[in-house]
PDB file of C-alpha atoms in Angstrom:
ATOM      1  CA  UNK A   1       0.000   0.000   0.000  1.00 42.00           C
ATOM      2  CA  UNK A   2       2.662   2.376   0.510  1.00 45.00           C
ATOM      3  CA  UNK A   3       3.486   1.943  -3.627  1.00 53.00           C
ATOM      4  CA  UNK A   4       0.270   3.371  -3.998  1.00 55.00           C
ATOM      5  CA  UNK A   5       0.674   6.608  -1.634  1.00 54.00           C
ATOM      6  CA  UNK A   6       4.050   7.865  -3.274  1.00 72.00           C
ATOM      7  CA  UNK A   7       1.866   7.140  -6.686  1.00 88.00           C
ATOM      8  CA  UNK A   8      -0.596   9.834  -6.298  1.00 94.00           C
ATOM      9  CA  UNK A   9      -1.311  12.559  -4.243  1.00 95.00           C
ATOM     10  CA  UNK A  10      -5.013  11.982  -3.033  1.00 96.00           C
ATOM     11  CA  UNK A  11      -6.179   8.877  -2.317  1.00 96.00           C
ATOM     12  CA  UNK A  12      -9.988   8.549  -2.445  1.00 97.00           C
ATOM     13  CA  UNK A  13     -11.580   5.209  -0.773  1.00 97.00           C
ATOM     14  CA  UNK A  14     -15.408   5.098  -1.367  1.00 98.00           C
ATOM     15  CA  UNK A  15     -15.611   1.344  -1.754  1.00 96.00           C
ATOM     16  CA  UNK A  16     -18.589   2.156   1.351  1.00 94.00           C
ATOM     17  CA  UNK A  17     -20.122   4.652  -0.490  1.00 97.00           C
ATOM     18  CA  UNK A  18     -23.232   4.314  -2.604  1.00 96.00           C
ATOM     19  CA  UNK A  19     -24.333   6.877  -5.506  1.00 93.00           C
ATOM     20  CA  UNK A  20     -23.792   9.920  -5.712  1.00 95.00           C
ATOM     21  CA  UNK A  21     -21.279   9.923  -2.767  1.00 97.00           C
ATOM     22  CA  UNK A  22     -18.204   8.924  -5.064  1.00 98.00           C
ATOM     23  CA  UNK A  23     -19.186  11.307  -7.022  1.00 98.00           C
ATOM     24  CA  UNK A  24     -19.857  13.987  -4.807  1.00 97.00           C
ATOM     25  CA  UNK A  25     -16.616  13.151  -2.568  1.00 98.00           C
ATOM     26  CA  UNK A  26     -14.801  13.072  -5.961  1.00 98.00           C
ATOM     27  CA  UNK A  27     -15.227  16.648  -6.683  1.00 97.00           C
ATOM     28  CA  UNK A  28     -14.627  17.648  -3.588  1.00 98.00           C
ATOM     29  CA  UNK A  29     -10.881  16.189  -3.130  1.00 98.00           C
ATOM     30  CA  UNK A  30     -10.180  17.701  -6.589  1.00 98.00           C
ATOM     31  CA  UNK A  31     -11.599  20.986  -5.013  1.00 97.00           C
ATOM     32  CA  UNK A  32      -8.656  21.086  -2.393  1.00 97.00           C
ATOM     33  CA  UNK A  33      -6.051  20.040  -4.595  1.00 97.00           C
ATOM     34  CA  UNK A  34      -3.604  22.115  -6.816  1.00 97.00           C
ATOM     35  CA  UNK A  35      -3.196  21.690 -10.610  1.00 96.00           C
ATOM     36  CA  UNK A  36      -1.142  18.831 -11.760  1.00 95.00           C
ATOM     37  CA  UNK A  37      -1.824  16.477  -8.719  1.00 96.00           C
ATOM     38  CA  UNK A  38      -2.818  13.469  -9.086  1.00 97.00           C
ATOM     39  CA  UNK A  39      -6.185  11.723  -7.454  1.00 97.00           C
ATOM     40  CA  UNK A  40      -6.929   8.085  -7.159  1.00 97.00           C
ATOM     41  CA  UNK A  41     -10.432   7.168  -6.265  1.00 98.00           C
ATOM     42  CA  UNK A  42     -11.368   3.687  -5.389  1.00 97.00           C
ATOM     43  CA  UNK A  43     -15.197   2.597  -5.800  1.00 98.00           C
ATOM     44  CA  UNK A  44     -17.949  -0.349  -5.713  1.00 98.00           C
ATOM     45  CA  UNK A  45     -21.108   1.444  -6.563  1.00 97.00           C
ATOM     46  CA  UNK A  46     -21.561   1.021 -10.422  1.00 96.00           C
ATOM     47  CA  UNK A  47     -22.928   4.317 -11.429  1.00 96.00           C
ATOM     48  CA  UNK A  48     -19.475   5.793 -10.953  1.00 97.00           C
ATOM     49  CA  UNK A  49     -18.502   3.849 -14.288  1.00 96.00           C
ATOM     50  CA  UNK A  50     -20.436   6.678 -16.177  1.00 96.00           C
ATOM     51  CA  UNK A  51     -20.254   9.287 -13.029  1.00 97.00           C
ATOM     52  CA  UNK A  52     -16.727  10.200 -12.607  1.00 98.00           C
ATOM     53  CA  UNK A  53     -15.287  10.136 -16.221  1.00 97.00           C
ATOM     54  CA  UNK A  54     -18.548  11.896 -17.451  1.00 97.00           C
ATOM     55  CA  UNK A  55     -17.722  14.511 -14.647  1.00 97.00           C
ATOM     56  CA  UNK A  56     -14.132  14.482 -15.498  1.00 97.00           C
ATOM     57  CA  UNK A  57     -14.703  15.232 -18.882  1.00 96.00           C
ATOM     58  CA  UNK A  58     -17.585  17.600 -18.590  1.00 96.00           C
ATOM     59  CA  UNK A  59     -14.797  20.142 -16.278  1.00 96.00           C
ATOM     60  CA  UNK A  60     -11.805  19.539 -18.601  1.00 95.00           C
ATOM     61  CA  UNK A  61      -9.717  16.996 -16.471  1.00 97.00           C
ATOM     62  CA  UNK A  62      -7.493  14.809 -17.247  1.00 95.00           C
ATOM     63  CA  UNK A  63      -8.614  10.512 -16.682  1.00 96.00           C
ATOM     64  CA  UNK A  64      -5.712   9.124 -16.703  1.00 95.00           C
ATOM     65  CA  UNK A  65      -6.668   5.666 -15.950  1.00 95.00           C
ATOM     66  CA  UNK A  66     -10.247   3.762 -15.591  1.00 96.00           C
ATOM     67  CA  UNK A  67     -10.200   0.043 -14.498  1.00 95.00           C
ATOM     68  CA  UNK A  68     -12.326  -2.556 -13.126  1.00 95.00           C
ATOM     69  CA  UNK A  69     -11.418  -5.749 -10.921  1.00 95.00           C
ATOM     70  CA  UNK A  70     -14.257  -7.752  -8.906  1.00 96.00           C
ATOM     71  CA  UNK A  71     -16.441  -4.837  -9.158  1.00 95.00           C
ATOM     72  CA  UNK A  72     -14.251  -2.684  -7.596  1.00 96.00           C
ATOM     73  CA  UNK A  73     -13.682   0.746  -9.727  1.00 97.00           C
ATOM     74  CA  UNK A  74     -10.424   2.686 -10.125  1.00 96.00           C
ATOM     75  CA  UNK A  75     -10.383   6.047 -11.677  1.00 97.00           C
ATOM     76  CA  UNK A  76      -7.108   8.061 -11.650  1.00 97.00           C
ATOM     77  CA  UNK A  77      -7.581  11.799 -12.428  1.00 97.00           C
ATOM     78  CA  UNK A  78      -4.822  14.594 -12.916  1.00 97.00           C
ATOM     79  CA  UNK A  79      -6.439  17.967 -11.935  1.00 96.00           C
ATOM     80  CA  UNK A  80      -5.309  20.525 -14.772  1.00 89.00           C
TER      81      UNK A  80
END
């Protein structure tokens, strides 16, 4: 775990979290965080498939990464 702390900045975890709290928490991590840093969020509720990178996109940030693995969604976003 400690690979993935000097890996990004922000580390989101809202495996817990059901829609639209991803989405919501999402937005407000990149709201405290200065341009180029990196966020990693980590989610299980399924509407964050089309949530974050539609949100991403829609505000002109960057997705760097979007993967799935046992229903468990990671999105890795460079604020710009």
């Amino acid at each position: 775990m400690n690979d993935l702390y000097e890996e990004y900045d922000v580390i989101l975890d809202a495996r817990e979290d059901r829609c639209p709290m991803p989405l919501l928490k999402t937005k407000m991590a990149l709201s405290r965080m200065a341009v180029g840093e990196r966020l990693c969020v980590i989610a299980t509720d399924s509407g964050s498939l089309k949530d974050i990178p539609q949100y991403v996109t829609l505000v002109g940030l960057s997705l760097l990464s979007m993967q799935e693995d046992n229903a468990v969604y990671t999105f890795v976003i460079q604020k710009s």
